[in-house]
Coordinates of C-alpha atoms (C1' of nucleotides) in Angstrom, one line a residue:
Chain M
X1 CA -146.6 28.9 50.0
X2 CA -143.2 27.6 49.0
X3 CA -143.7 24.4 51.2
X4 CA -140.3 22.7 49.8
X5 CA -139.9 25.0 46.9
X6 CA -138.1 24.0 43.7
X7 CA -135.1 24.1 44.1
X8 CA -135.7 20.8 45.9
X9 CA -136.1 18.9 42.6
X10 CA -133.2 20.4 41.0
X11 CA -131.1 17.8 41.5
X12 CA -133.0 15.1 39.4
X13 CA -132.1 15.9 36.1
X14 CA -133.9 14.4 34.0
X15 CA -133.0 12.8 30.7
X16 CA -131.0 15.2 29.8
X17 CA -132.1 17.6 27.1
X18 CA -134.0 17.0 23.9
X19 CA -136.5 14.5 23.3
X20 CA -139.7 13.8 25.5
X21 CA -138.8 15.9 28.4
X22 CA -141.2 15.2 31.0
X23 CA -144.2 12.6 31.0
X24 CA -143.5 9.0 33.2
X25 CA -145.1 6.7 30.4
X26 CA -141.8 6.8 29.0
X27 CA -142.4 4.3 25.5
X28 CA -139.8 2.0 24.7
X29 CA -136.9 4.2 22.6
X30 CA -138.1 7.1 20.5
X31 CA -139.2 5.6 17.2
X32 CA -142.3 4.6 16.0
X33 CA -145.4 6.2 15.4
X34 CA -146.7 6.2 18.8
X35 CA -143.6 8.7 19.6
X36 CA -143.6 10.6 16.9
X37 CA -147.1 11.5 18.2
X38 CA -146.1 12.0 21.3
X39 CA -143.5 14.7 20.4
X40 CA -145.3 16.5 18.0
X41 CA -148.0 17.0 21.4
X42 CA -145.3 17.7 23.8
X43 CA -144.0 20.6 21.5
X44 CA -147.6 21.7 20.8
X45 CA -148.0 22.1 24.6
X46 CA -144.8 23.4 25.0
X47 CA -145.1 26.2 22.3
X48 CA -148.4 27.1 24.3
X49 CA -146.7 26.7 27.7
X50 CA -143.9 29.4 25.9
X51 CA -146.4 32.1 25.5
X52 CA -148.7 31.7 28.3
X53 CA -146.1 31.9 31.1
X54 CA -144.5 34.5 29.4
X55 CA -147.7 37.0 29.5
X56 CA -148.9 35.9 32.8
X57 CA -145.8 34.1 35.2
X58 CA -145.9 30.9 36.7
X59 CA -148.4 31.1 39.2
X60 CA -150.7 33.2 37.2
X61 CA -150.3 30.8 34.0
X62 CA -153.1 28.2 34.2
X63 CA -152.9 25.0 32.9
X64 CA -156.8 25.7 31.1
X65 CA -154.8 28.7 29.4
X66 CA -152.1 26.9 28.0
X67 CA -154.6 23.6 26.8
X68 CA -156.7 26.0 25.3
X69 CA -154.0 27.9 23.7
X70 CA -152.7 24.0 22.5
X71 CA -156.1 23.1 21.0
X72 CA -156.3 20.2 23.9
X73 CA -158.6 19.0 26.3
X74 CA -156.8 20.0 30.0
X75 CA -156.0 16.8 30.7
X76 CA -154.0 16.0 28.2
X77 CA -151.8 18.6 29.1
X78 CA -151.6 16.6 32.2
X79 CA -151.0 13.4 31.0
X80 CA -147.8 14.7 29.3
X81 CA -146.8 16.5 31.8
X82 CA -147.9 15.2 35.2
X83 CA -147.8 18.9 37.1
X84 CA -147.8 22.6 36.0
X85 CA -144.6 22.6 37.6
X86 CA -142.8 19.6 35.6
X87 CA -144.0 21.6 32.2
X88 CA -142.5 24.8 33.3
X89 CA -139.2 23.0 33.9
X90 CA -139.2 21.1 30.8
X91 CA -139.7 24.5 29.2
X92 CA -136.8 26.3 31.2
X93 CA -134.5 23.7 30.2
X94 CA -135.2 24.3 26.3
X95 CA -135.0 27.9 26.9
X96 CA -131.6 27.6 28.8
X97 CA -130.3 25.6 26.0
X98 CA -131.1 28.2 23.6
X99 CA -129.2 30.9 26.3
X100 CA -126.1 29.1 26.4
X101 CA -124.8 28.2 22.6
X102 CA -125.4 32.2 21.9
X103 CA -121.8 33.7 23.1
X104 CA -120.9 30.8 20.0
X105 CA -118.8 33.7 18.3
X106 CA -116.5 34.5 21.3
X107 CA -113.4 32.1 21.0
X108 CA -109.7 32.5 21.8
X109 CA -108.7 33.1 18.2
X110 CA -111.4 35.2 17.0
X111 CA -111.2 38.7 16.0
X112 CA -112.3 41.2 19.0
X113 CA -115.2 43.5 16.9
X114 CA -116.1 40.8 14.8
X115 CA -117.2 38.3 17.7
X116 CA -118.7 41.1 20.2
X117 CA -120.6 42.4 17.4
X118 CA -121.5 38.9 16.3
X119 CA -122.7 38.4 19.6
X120 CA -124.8 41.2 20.4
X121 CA -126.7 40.4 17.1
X122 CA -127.8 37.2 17.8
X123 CA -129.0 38.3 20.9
X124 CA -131.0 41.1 19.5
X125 CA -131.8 38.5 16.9
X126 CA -133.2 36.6 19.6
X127 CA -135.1 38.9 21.7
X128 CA -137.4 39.8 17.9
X129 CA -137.6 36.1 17.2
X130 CA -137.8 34.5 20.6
X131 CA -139.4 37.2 22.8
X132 CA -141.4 34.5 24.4
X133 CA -139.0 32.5 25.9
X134 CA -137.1 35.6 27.2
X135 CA -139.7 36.6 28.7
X136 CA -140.1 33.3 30.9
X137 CA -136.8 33.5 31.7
X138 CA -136.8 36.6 32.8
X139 CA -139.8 36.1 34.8
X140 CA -137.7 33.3 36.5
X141 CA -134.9 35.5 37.3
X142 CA -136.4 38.4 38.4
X143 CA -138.9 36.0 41.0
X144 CA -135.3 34.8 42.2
X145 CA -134.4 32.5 39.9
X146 CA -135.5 29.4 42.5
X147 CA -136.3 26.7 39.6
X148 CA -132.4 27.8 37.6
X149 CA -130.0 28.2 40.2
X150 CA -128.3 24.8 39.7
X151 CA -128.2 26.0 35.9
X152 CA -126.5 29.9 36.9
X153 CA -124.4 28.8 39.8
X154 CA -122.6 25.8 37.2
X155 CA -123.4 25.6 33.6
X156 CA -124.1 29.2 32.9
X157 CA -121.2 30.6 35.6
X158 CA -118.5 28.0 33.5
X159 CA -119.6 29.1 30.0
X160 CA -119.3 32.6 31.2
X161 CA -115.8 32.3 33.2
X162 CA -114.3 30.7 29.5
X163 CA -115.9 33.9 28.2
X164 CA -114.1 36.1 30.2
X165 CA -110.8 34.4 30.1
X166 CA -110.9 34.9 26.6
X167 CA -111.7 38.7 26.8
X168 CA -108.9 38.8 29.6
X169 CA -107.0 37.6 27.1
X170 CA -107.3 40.0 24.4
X171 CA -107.3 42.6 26.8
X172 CA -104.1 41.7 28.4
X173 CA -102.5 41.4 24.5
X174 CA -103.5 44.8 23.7
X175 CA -106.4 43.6 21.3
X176 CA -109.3 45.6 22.7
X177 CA -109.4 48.7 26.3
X178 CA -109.3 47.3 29.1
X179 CA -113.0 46.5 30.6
X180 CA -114.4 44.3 33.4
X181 CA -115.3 41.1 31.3
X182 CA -118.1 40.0 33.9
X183 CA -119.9 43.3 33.7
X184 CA -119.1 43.7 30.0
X185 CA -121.4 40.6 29.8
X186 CA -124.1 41.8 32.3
X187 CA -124.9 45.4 29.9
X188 CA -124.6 43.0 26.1
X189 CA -127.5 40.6 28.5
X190 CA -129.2 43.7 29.8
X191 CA -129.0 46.0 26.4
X192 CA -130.5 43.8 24.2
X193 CA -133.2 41.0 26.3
X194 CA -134.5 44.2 27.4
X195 CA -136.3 44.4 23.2
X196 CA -138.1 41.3 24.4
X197 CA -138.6 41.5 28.2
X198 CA -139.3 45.6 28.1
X199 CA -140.9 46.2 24.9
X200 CA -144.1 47.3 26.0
X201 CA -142.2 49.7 27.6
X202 CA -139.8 50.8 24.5
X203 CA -142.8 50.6 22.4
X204 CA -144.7 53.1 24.2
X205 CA -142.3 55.7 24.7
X206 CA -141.5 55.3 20.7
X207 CA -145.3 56.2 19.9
X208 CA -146.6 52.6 18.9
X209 CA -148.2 49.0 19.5
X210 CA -144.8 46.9 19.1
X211 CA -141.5 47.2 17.9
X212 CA -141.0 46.9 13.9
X213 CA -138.6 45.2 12.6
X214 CA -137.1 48.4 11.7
X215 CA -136.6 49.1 15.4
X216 CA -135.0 45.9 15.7
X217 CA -132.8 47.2 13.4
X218 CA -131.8 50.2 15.2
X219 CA -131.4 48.7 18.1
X220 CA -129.0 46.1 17.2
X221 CA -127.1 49.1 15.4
X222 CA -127.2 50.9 18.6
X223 CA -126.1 48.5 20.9
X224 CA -123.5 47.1 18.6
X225 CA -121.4 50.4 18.6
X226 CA -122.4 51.3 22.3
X227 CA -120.6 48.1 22.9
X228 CA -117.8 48.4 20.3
X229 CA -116.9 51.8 21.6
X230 CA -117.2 51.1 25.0
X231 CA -114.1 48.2 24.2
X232 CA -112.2 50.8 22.1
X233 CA -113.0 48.8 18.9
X234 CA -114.1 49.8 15.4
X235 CA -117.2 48.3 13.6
X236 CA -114.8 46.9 10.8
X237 CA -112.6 44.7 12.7
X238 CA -109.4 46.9 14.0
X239 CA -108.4 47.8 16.8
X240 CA -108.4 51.5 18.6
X241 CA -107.0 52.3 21.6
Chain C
X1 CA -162.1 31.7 22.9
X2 CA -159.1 33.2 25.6
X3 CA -161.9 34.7 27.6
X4 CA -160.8 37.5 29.3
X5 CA -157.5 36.1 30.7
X6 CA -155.0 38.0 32.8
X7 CA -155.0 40.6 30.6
X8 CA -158.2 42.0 29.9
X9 CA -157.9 43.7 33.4
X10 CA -156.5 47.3 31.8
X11 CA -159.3 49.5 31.7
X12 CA -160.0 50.5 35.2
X13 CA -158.2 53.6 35.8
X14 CA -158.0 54.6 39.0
X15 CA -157.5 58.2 41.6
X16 CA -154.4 58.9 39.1
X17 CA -151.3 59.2 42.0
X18 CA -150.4 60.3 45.0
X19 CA -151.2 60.0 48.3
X20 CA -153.1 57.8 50.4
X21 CA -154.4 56.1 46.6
X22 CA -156.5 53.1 47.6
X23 CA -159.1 52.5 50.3
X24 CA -163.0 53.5 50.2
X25 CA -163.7 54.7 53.9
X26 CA -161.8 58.0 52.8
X27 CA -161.9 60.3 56.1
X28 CA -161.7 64.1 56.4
X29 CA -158.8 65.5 54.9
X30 CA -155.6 64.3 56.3
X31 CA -155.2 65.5 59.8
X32 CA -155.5 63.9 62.8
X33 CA -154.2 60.9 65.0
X34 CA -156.6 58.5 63.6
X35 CA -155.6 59.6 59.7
X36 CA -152.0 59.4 60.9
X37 CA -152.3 56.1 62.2
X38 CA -154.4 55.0 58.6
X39 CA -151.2 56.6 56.9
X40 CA -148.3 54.7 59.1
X41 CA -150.8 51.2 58.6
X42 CA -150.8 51.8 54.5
X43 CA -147.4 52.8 54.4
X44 CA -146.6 48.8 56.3
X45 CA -148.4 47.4 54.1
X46 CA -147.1 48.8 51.1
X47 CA -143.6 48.5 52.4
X48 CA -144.7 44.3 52.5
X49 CA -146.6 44.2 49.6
X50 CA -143.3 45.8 47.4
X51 CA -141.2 42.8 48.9
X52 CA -144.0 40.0 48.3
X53 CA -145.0 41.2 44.8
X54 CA -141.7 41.3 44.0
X55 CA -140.6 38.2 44.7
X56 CA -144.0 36.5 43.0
X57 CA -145.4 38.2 40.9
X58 CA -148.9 40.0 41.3
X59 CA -150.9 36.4 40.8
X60 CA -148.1 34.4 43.1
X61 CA -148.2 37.1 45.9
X62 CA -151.0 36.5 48.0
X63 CA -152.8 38.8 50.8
X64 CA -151.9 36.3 53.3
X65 CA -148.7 36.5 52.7
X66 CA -148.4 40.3 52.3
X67 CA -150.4 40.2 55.9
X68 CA -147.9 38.4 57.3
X69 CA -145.0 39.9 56.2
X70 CA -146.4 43.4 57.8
X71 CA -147.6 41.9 60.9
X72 CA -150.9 42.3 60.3
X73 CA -154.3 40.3 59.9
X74 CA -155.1 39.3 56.6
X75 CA -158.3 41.3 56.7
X76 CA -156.6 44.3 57.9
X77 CA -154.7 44.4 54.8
X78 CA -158.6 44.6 53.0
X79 CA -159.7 47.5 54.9
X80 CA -157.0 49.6 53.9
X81 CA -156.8 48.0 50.6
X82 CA -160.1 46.8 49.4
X83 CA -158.7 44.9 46.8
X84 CA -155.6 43.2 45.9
X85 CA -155.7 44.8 42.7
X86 CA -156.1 48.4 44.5
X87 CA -153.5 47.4 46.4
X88 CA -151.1 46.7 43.8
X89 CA -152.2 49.7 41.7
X90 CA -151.7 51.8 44.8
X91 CA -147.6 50.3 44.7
X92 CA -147.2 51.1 41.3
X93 CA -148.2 54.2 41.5
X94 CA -145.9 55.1 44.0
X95 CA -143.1 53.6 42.0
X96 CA -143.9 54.9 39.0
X97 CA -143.4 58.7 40.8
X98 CA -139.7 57.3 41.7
X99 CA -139.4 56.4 37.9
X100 CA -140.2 59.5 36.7
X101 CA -137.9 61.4 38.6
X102 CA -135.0 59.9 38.6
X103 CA -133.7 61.8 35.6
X104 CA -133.8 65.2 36.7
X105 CA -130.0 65.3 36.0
X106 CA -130.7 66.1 32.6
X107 CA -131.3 69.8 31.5
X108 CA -130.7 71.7 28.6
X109 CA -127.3 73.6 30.2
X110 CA -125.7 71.3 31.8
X111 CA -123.0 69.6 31.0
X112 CA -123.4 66.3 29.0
X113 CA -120.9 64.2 30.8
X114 CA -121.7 65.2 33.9
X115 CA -125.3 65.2 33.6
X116 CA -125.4 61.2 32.2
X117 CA -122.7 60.1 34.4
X118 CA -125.6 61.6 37.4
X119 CA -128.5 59.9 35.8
X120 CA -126.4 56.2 35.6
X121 CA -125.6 56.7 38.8
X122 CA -128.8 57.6 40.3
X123 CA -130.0 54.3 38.5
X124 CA -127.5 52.1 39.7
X125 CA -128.3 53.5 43.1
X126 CA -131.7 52.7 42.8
X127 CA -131.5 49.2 41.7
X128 CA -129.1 48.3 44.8
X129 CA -131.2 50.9 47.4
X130 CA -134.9 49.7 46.4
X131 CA -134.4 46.4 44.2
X132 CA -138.1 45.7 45.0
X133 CA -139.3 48.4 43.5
X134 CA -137.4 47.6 40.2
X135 CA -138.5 44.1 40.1
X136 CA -142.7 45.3 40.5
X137 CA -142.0 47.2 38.0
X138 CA -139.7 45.0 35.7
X139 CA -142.2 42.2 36.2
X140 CA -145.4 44.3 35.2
X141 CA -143.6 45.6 31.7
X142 CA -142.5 41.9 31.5
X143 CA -146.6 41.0 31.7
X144 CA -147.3 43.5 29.3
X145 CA -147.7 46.3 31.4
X146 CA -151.8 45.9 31.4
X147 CA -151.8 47.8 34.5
X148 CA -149.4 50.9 33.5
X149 CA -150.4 51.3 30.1
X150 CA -151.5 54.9 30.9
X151 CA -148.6 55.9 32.4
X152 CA -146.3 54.2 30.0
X153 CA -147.8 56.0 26.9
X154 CA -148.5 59.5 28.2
X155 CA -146.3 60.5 30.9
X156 CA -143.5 58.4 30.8
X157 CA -143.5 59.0 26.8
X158 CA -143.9 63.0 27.4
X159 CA -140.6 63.0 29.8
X160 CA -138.8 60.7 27.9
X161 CA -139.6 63.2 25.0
X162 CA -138.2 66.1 26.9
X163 CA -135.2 64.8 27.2
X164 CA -134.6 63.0 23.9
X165 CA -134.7 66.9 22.6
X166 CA -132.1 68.0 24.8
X167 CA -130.3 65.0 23.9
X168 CA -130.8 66.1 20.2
X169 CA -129.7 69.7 20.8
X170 CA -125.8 68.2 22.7
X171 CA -125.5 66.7 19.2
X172 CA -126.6 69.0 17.0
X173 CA -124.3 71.8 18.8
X174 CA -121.5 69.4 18.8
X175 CA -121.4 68.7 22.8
X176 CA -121.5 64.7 21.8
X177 CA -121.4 62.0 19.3
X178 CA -124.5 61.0 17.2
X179 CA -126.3 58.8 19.1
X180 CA -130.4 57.1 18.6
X181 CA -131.5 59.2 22.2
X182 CA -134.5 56.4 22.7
X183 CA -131.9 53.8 22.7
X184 CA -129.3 55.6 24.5
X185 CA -131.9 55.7 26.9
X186 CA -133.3 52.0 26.7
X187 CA -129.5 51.0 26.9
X188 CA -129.1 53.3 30.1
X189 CA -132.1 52.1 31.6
X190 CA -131.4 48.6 31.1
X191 CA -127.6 48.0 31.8
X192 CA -128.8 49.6 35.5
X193 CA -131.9 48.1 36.4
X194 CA -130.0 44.4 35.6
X195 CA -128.6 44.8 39.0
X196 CA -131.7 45.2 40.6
X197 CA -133.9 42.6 38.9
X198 CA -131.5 39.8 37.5
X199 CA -129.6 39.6 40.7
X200 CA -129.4 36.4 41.3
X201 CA -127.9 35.5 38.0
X202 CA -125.3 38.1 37.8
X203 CA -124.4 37.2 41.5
X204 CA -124.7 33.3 40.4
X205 CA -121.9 34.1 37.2
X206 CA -119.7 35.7 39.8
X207 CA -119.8 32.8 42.2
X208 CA -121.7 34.8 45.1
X209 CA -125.0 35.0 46.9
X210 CA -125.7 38.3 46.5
X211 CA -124.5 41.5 45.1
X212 CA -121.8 43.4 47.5
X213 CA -121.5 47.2 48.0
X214 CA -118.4 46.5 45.8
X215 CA -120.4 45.1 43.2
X216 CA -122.6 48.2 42.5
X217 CA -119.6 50.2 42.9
X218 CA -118.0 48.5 39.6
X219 CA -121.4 48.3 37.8
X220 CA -121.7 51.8 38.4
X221 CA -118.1 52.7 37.3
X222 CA -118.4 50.4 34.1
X223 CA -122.2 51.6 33.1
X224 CA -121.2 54.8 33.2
X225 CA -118.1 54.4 31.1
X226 CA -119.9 52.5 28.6
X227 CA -122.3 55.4 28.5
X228 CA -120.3 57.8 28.3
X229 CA -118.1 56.3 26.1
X230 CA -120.8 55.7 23.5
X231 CA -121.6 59.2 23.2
X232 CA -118.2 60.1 22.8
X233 CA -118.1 62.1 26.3
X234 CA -114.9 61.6 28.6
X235 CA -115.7 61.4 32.2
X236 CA -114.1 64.7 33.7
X237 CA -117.2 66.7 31.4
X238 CA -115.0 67.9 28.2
X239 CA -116.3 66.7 25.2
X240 CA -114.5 64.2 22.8
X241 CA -115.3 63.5 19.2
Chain Q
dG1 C1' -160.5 50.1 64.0
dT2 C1' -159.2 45.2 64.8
dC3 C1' -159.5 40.5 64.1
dT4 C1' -161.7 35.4 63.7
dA5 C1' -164.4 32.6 61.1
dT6 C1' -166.2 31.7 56.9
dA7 C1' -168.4 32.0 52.1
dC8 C1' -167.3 31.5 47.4
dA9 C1' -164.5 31.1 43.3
dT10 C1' -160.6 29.4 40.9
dG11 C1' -157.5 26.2 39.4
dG12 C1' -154.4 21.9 39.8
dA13 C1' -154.9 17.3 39.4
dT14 C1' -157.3 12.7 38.8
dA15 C1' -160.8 9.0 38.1
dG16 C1' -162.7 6.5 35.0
dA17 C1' -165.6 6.1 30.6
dC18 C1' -164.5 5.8 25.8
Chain V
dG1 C1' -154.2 7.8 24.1
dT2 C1' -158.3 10.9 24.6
dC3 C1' -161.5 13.4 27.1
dT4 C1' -165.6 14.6 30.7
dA5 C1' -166.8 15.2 35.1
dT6 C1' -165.2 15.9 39.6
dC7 C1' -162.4 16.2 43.8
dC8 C1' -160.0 19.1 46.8
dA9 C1' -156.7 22.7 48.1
dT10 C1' -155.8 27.5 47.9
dG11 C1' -156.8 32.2 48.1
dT12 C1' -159.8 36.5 47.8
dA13 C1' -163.0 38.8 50.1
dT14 C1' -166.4 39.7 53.7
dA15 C1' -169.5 39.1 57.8
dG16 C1' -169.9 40.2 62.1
dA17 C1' -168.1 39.8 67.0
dC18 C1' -165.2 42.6 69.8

DNA sequence: GTCTATACATGGATAGAC
DNA sequence: GTCTATCCATGTATAGAC
């Protein structure tokens, strides 16, 4: 099936980030009525794209699905995005974006509790708010990632690696117990996407339909001192042993 | 509008578990060199169809490709398996039984400590022994979990139950900490499985391939001191505060 | 029971009218 | 830029010879 799979076309990256991520009309510069409609249909598409790989995967999203769930005829979903494939990459790359500014809180000069409880927030924050797009990249990841790993192996790998010098760092000045920073990271990930990639599965074993807000709340409480603890630190800000 | 897209497919349960779950032509009972041969054939292509649905999904995987990967013709694969579906359904059952046990550890005498640190364990061993397994299931509760909704609410929910109450007795007689038992268990269930079904990106952030023996060895040691940690348990089996 | 050839449906992508 | 009608590849499932 693969043929020359994905990870082929990482290379071309494309202009970079925001604006009209995808189609090959490519108007002049970005202003202008013209554009402005264009961007208002690429984010209606995209918001559709969101939710219907997320509930069915790449391969078993269908480009019918997400027109209809845009309000558009199909083909328009083709003529701002050429392929199925280009759409799901544009998307990826605004979901990525998202991933990587969340560990914001962690820097050098920070204190300890305060950032790693800052941190698992917003991620628990995220997975209520965004459980969409975690879902997508989840699906990505757990099919092997093909379409991301330029985005692990460097961007994500460097953001992380400054993460876990800083850790290293308070560690090694007697700030917070020593832990593995790398795997640190991997249980704050795991712990908290898993409200948006496994809720089904939380919701059922709690007794309902979906997670409440309330829930949300919990588990952000929950995963906060599991992680506090598990670094020796206290919820207000010291530091334990 | 949304006709009856990828969801929709929920309501045909199935034989509910065990054995030989799928085909039609049903022989006697179970004896026999033909019914052995019909069990060594499903268990291939079960063994096949774990790796292919794993890596794409239940739409992306295709009977072709599940044929191939067991050395078999494609329509050999549909007379054991009438359906893809059955097939799939046939998997998950089977991995569902592996789910269910895998927390045995946990009884009302033993000793906290020693009974979570097990239960981590086993999980971590899992995800590195069968990270297939994980991922067919990670990817169906990532879906939505159409096809498991059953098992999810009743017994999943009823052994998950179980154990929360034993996990509400350790605290109430003072064994360990005040801990939210569904989301000790979410966390516990999620900081392990990462290993199985995000892989690639935890191998990606530490600038590998793939996982090593080494790997799951930390992950296991740090999991389980998070856990433990959080509950206020230290890891010989005496109880902390 | 095994396998080759094939029927039939779905879905990605495009042509070409508006 | 928008949309309808259509092309063509892929993939599930089966018929029917061995």
């Amino acid at each position: 099936m693969a043929k020359n799979s994905a990870v082929s076309m990482a290379a071309s990256n494309l202009e970079s980030v925001s604006s009209s991520a995808s189609g090959q009309p490519a108007p002049r510069k970005s202003a202008g009525p013209r554009a402005a409609a264009r961007r208002a249909n690429e984010k209606r598409i995209l918001a559709a794209a969101e939710e219907v790989f997320a509930l069915a995967g790449f391969t078993g999203a269908t480009t019918a699905a997400i027109a209809r769930r845009a309000s558009l005829p199909k083909a328009n979903v083709h003529y701002y995005f050429r392929t199925k494939k280009a759409l799901y990459r544009s998307l990826l790359n605004n979901i990525l974006d998202l991933w990587l500014n969340e560990a914001d809180s962690i820097t050098e000069d920070a204190d300890p509790a305060e950032a790693l409880s800052a941190y698992v927030r917003a991620k628990v924050a995220y997975s209520q708010n965004r459980p969409f797009a975690s879902k997508v990249f989840a699906n990505e990841v757990v099919h092997g990632g093909s379409q991301i790993r330029d985005y692990l192996e460097n961007q994500l790998k460097a953001r992380v690696d400054g993460k876990v010098s800083i850790i290293r760092r308070w560690i090694a000045e007697g700030r917070m117990s020593p832990v593995d920073p790398y795997h640190l990271f991997f249980s704050i990930w795991a712990a908290t996407q898993t409200y948006a990639d496994f809720e089904c599965q939380a919701a059922a074993v709690l007794g309902k339909d979906k997670l409440t807000a309330g829930d949300y709340r919990k588990a952000a409480d929950h995963v906060e001192a599991m992680i506090l603890k598990s670094c020796g630190l206290e919820p207000g800000g010291a530091a334990g042993s």
